[in-house]
Structure formats: structure tokens, C-alpha cells
Short mmCIF file of C-alpha atoms in Angstrom, two decimals:
data_model
loop_
_atom_site.label_atom_id
_atom_site.label_comp_id
_atom_site.label_asym_id
_atom_site.label_seq_id
_atom_site.Cartn_x
_atom_site.Cartn_y
_atom_site.Cartn_z
CA MET A 1 0.00 0.00 0.00
CA HIS A 2 2.30 2.72 -1.18
CA LEU A 3 -0.27 5.40 -0.45
CA LEU A 4 -1.16 7.64 -3.35
CA PHE A 5 -2.26 11.15 -2.54
CA SER A 6 -1.88 14.82 -3.32
CA LEU A 7 1.14 16.29 -1.56
CA PRO A 8 -0.09 18.52 1.30
CA PRO A 9 1.24 22.06 1.70
CA TYR A 10 4.64 21.98 3.39
CA ASN A 11 4.54 23.17 6.97
CA HIS A 12 7.95 23.82 8.52
CA THR A 13 6.54 23.53 12.04
CA ASP A 14 5.74 19.84 11.73
CA CYS A 15 8.90 18.40 13.25
CA ILE A 16 12.32 19.27 14.57
CA VAL A 17 14.46 16.31 13.57
CA CYS A 18 13.67 13.09 11.80
CA THR A 19 16.14 10.33 11.13
CA TYR A 20 16.18 7.01 9.35
CA ILE A 21 18.36 4.52 11.21
CA PHE A 22 19.86 1.53 9.41
CA HIS A 23 22.44 0.31 11.91
CA SER A 24 22.00 -1.67 15.12
CA THR A 25 24.88 -0.82 17.45
CA ASP A 26 23.58 -0.02 20.95
CA MET A 27 24.28 3.17 22.86
CA GLU A 28 25.02 2.90 26.58
CA VAL A 29 21.77 4.28 27.96
CA GLU A 30 18.99 2.69 29.99
CA VAL A 31 15.54 2.74 28.40
CA GLU A 32 12.68 1.32 30.47
CA VAL A 33 9.33 0.39 28.92
CA ILE A 34 6.63 1.80 31.21
CA SER A 35 3.44 0.91 29.31
CA SER A 36 2.26 -1.14 26.36
CA GLU A 37 -1.12 -1.17 24.65
CA THR A 38 -2.87 -1.35 21.29
CA ILE A 39 -4.17 1.80 19.62
CA LYS A 40 -7.19 1.30 17.37
CA PRO A 41 -8.95 3.68 14.97
CA SER A 42 -11.31 6.08 16.73
CA SER A 43 -14.10 5.07 14.34
CA PRO A 44 -14.72 1.53 13.04
CA THR A 45 -13.78 0.77 9.45
CA PRO A 46 -16.90 0.17 7.29
CA PRO A 47 -17.45 -3.48 6.23
CA HIS A 48 -17.04 -2.69 2.52
CA LEU A 49 -13.47 -1.54 3.24
CA ARG A 50 -12.55 -4.68 5.19
CA HIS A 51 -10.10 -5.99 2.55
CA TYR A 52 -7.46 -3.64 1.20
CA HIS A 53 -5.71 -5.33 -1.72
CA LEU A 54 -1.96 -4.90 -2.08
CA SER A 55 -0.68 -3.44 -5.32
CA PHE A 56 1.93 -5.24 -7.40
CA LEU A 57 4.55 -2.87 -5.98
CA ASP A 58 3.52 -3.85 -2.46
CA GLN A 59 3.73 -7.54 -3.29
CA ILE A 60 7.36 -7.34 -4.41
CA ALA A 61 8.45 -4.99 -1.59
CA PRO A 62 10.70 -6.59 1.06
CA PRO A 63 8.93 -7.42 4.36
CA VAL A 64 10.99 -5.10 6.55
CA PHE A 65 10.19 -2.16 8.80
CA MET A 66 11.24 1.36 7.84
CA PRO A 67 12.17 3.31 11.00
CA LEU A 68 11.47 6.96 11.62
CA LEU A 69 12.30 8.98 14.75
CA LEU A 70 11.04 12.46 15.62
CA PHE A 71 12.86 14.48 18.29
CA PHE A 72 11.15 17.11 20.46
CA PRO A 73 13.18 19.11 23.03
CA HIS A 74 11.33 20.27 26.11
CA SER A 75 9.93 23.76 25.62
CA THR A 76 11.39 26.29 28.08
CA ALA A 77 8.09 28.15 27.91
CA THR A 78 6.35 25.32 29.72
CA SER A 79 9.19 24.11 31.95
CA THR A 80 8.69 24.09 35.71
CA ALA A 81 10.54 22.97 38.79
CA ALA A 82 7.45 21.36 40.31
CA THR A 83 7.56 17.59 39.98
CA THR A 84 3.78 17.26 39.96
CA THR A 85 3.46 19.68 37.07
CA THR A 86 6.16 17.84 35.09
CA SER A 87 4.37 14.52 35.60
CA PHE A 88 1.08 16.05 34.49
CA THR A 89 2.74 17.48 31.40
CA GLN A 90 4.07 14.05 30.44
CA LEU A 91 0.64 12.51 30.98
CA HIS A 92 -0.98 15.25 28.94
CA LYS A 93 1.45 14.67 26.08
CA SER A 94 0.82 10.93 26.23
CA ASN A 95 -2.95 11.32 26.11
CA ASN A 96 -2.79 13.77 23.23
CA LEU A 97 -0.48 11.55 21.19
CA LYS A 98 -2.66 8.48 21.71
CA THR A 99 -5.92 10.29 20.99
CA SER A 100 -4.64 11.96 17.84
CA LEU A 101 -3.02 8.71 16.67
CA SER A 102 -6.35 6.92 17.03
CA GLN A 103 -8.07 9.66 15.03
CA THR A 104 -5.44 9.48 12.30
CA LEU A 105 -5.74 5.70 12.00
CA THR A 106 -9.38 6.18 11.01
CA LYS A 107 -8.14 7.78 7.78
CA PHE A 108 -5.21 5.38 7.37
CA TYR A 109 -7.22 2.33 8.41
CA PRO A 110 -5.03 -0.28 6.61
CA LEU A 111 -2.21 0.53 9.05
CA ALA A 112 -4.39 -0.80 11.87
CA GLY A 113 -5.10 -4.07 10.05
CA ARG A 114 -3.11 -7.25 9.46
CA LEU A 115 -1.28 -8.43 6.34
CA VAL A 116 -2.59 -11.67 4.84
CA ASN A 117 -0.50 -13.91 2.55
CA ASN A 118 1.08 -11.08 0.54
CA LEU A 119 -2.37 -10.50 -0.98
CA HIS A 120 -4.31 -8.00 1.08
CA ILE A 121 -4.68 -6.29 4.44
CA ASP A 122 -7.49 -7.42 6.69
CA CYS A 123 -8.73 -4.03 7.90
CA SER A 124 -10.23 -5.43 11.08
CA ASP A 125 -9.19 -2.49 13.28
CA ALA A 126 -6.92 -4.84 15.22
CA GLY A 127 -4.82 -1.79 16.04
CA ILE A 128 -1.11 -1.01 16.19
CA PRO A 129 1.32 -1.90 19.01
CA TYR A 130 2.01 1.24 21.04
CA THR A 131 4.56 1.46 23.84
CA GLU A 132 5.87 4.22 26.05
CA ALA A 133 9.33 4.21 27.59
CA GLN A 134 11.38 6.28 30.02
CA ALA A 135 14.93 7.06 28.94
CA HIS A 136 17.27 7.64 31.88
CA CYS A 137 19.30 10.31 30.13
CA GLN A 138 19.00 13.72 28.53
CA LEU A 139 17.75 14.14 24.98
CA SER A 140 20.93 16.08 24.22
CA ASP A 141 22.91 12.90 24.96
CA LEU A 142 21.19 11.27 22.00
CA ILE A 143 21.33 14.05 19.43
CA SER A 144 24.76 15.48 20.30
CA ASP A 145 26.42 12.89 18.06
CA PRO A 146 24.55 12.77 14.71
CA THR A 147 26.57 9.70 13.64
CA SER A 148 25.48 7.65 16.64
CA SER A 149 23.47 4.53 15.87
CA GLY A 150 22.21 4.17 19.44
CA SER A 151 18.86 5.59 18.35
CA ASN A 152 17.77 2.02 17.67
CA LYS A 153 17.19 1.63 21.42
CA PHE A 154 14.22 3.94 21.03
CA LEU A 155 12.51 2.09 18.19
CA PRO A 156 9.25 0.21 18.84
CA CYS A 157 10.52 -3.14 17.50
CA GLU A 158 13.24 -4.98 15.63
CA LEU A 159 13.58 -4.04 11.98
CA GLY A 160 13.63 -7.55 10.51
CA ASP A 161 10.68 -9.48 9.10
CA THR A 162 7.49 -7.57 9.90
CA GLY A 163 5.17 -10.57 10.09
CA ASP A 164 1.59 -9.39 9.67
CA ILE A 165 1.85 -6.06 11.52
CA PRO A 166 1.87 -2.96 9.27
CA MET A 167 3.04 -0.46 11.88
CA ALA A 168 4.27 0.03 15.45
CA VAL A 169 4.86 3.18 17.54
CA ARG A 170 6.88 4.02 20.64
CA VAL A 171 6.99 7.28 22.61
CA ASN A 172 10.17 7.83 24.64
CA PHE A 173 10.22 10.36 27.48
CA PHE A 174 13.54 11.83 28.65
CA GLU A 175 14.60 13.19 32.03
CA CYS A 176 14.92 16.70 30.57
CA GLY A 177 11.29 16.68 29.42
CA GLY A 178 12.16 15.96 25.79
CA VAL A 179 10.32 13.35 23.76
CA VAL A 180 11.27 11.01 20.92
CA VAL A 181 8.39 9.57 18.91
CA SER A 182 9.49 6.57 16.87
CA MET A 183 7.63 4.63 14.20
CA ALA A 184 8.29 1.42 12.33
CA VAL A 185 6.23 1.03 9.15
CA SER A 186 6.22 -2.07 6.98
CA HIS A 187 7.72 -1.43 3.56
CA LYS A 188 4.94 -3.61 2.15
CA VAL A 189 2.42 -1.07 3.39
CA ALA A 190 4.02 2.32 2.78
CA ASP A 191 7.13 3.98 1.43
CA ALA A 192 9.04 6.86 3.04
CA PHE A 193 6.93 9.48 1.29
CA SER A 194 3.73 7.88 2.60
CA SER A 195 5.18 7.62 6.11
CA VAL A 196 5.92 11.35 6.19
CA PHE A 197 2.40 12.05 4.93
CA PHE A 198 1.05 9.98 7.83
CA VAL A 199 3.21 11.96 10.28
CA ASN A 200 1.86 15.24 8.89
CA SER A 201 -1.69 13.98 9.35
CA TRP A 202 -0.96 12.81 12.90
CA ALA A 203 0.63 16.17 13.74
CA ALA A 204 -2.38 18.04 12.37
CA ALA A 205 -4.74 15.89 14.45
CA GLY A 206 -2.62 16.59 17.53
CA ARG A 207 -3.07 20.31 16.93
CA GLY A 208 -6.80 19.86 16.44
CA ARG A 209 -6.44 20.83 12.78
CA ASP A 210 -6.73 17.52 10.93
CA PHE A 211 -8.49 19.38 8.11
CA ASP A 212 -5.12 20.98 7.23
CA VAL A 213 -3.98 17.76 5.56
CA PRO A 214 -5.92 16.03 2.74
CA ASP A 215 -7.11 12.46 3.14
CA PRO A 216 -4.92 9.74 1.58
CA ARG A 217 -5.92 8.10 -1.69
CA LEU A 218 -5.84 4.37 -1.03
CA ASP A 219 -6.07 3.23 -4.64
CA GLY A 220 -2.65 1.73 -5.33
CA ALA A 221 -4.11 -1.63 -6.39
CA GLU A 222 -6.19 0.10 -9.05
CA LEU A 223 -3.14 1.70 -10.64
CA PHE A 224 -0.82 -1.30 -10.14
CA PRO A 225 -3.09 -4.38 -10.03
CA PRO A 226 -1.84 -7.31 -7.92
CA ARG A 227 -0.54 -10.42 -9.68
CA ASP A 228 -0.29 -14.11 -8.96
CA MET A 229 2.98 -14.25 -7.01
CA GLY A 230 3.02 -18.01 -6.49
CA GLY A 231 6.57 -19.19 -5.79
CA PHE A 232 7.88 -15.66 -5.22
CA ASN A 233 9.51 -14.95 -1.86
CA PRO A 234 10.02 -11.21 -1.23
CA SER A 235 12.58 -12.05 1.47
CA THR A 236 14.95 -13.67 -1.03
CA GLY A 237 18.30 -11.89 -1.14
CA MET A 238 17.69 -9.87 2.01
CA MET A 239 20.86 -9.27 4.05
CA LYS A 240 21.43 -7.94 7.55
CA ASP A 241 24.86 -6.43 7.11
CA PRO A 242 25.25 -3.29 9.27
CA ILE A 243 24.93 0.00 7.42
CA VAL A 244 26.05 3.15 9.17
CA THR A 245 24.09 5.72 7.21
CA ASN A 246 21.90 8.22 9.04
CA ARG A 247 19.94 11.14 7.67
CA PHE A 248 18.86 14.10 9.77
CA LEU A 249 16.43 16.81 8.69
CA CYS A 250 16.13 19.85 10.96
CA PHE A 251 12.98 21.94 11.26
CA SER A 252 11.22 24.03 13.86
CA TRP A 253 10.46 22.42 17.24
CA GLU A 254 6.70 23.06 17.13
CA PHE A 255 5.21 19.72 16.07
CA ILE A 256 2.24 19.07 18.29
CA THR A 257 0.39 21.47 20.55
CA PHE A 258 0.11 19.84 23.97
#
């Protein structure tokens, strides 16, 4: 499902830093998972949309996760020395992220389904795995070295075979008040362009302005009809050699209004 859509107007306030990580060396930092749940679409998917057929391009795509991390420093405008206020702020951020994610999944309903036999997605609203973690370090420790591959500690899952899950999300909270939102999206479901479009939609929903971003066009199978792929294994030739390439894109810090 390489989503097809009209490119939304570019908004430089959508994120501060995003990075694709392709290496797996760990950084010496303790990250503790504090909660785990499943986020489902806020509205049920209609029965006539239950089966989303993969396009031919989806069928031949490798079954691997594409990682994306978004970095948000703590805003000095909202900082406070009171522990109770800081805890409330983290809870408020968590609730807003989960609520807006659920709303966004209603538009991108295949992401909340399950892949079936390299043929289609069962859009059953099964939901996406969502975890929250506490990083026992400062956000600056992570972003001070742009060549570091330790960012993989903050991903929601391993990046190997995706199984039947199209997407997973993790939200990492740092001692300084900063946040790293990480996503892993199956390459059989979306490409990088589609993933960024999803992030823009999620950000708009978090600001209460989901109308700022157009709805996705989920018609890839109409343009690239699926084929009989009997005997074809999309995992053939896949290698797990470490690659040390990172890409950072820097924008304004205002991504979501908490």
C-alpha cells in the first residue's frame, strides 16, 4: 500500500528532527518500557473496506520495517521545577499523542489491520502496538552525536521481518522533558513518502487541525493491479549487514500542541 495522494502544503513547524536509522549498534543508555497497549482507529472501518488489496509494488516490496524517529526538546516556555506539574505534562502529552493517533488511524485504516498472505490487508481495526518508555538520560545525549546509531534503542521493534503487523509506535520520554516519537512502518504497506504524509496527518490531528492535511488516496491496487505471485519470496536476497548511514532533517520544534 504505497499510499497515493496529493502532496499537502509543506509546513515547517511539523517536526524538529527526523532520522532514518539503518544500523544496530547499541548506545550505553537505559531505556525502560513503562506501558504497552494497542491503539485502534477512533471510528470503526466500514465493512465494505474490510479488505485492502496490495498493489503489485507492495507484493514485491521486502517485508521489513522502515524506522522513523522524531525528536522534540522540552519547551522552556512550559518548563517548571514542580515535579507534579512535570508529571502532568508528560501525561498530557501521552494522552494527546494516543488520541490523535487513534483519530489518524481512522483515515489510514489499513495501518491498523493485518497483512494476509502477501495479498491483502485485513482491515479489522486490530490496532497497532504502542509502547511508552522512560529514557534515563538527557535528549541532548542522544542528538549530540549525529553519527550515533544508538537511536535504535528507542525504536518500537526490531527491523527484521514484519510478520503481519503494518506499523508500530513508541513514545520515549527523557529526564529533561524531551520526547522522541518513533515509528516502524512495513515497507509492504508504505514507502518513506507515505510515512511522512502519515506523520503530517498525525501532527495536524494533535493540533486539532486535521483538516489541514488532505485524506490519503488508497487506490494503489487500481493503478498497479496485484498479480499471482506463487513461488515468489520477497525475502529472497535480504541481508542484515550493518549499514552506518543516518539522515537528519532539521525543522522548527513546534510539532504538536500539547
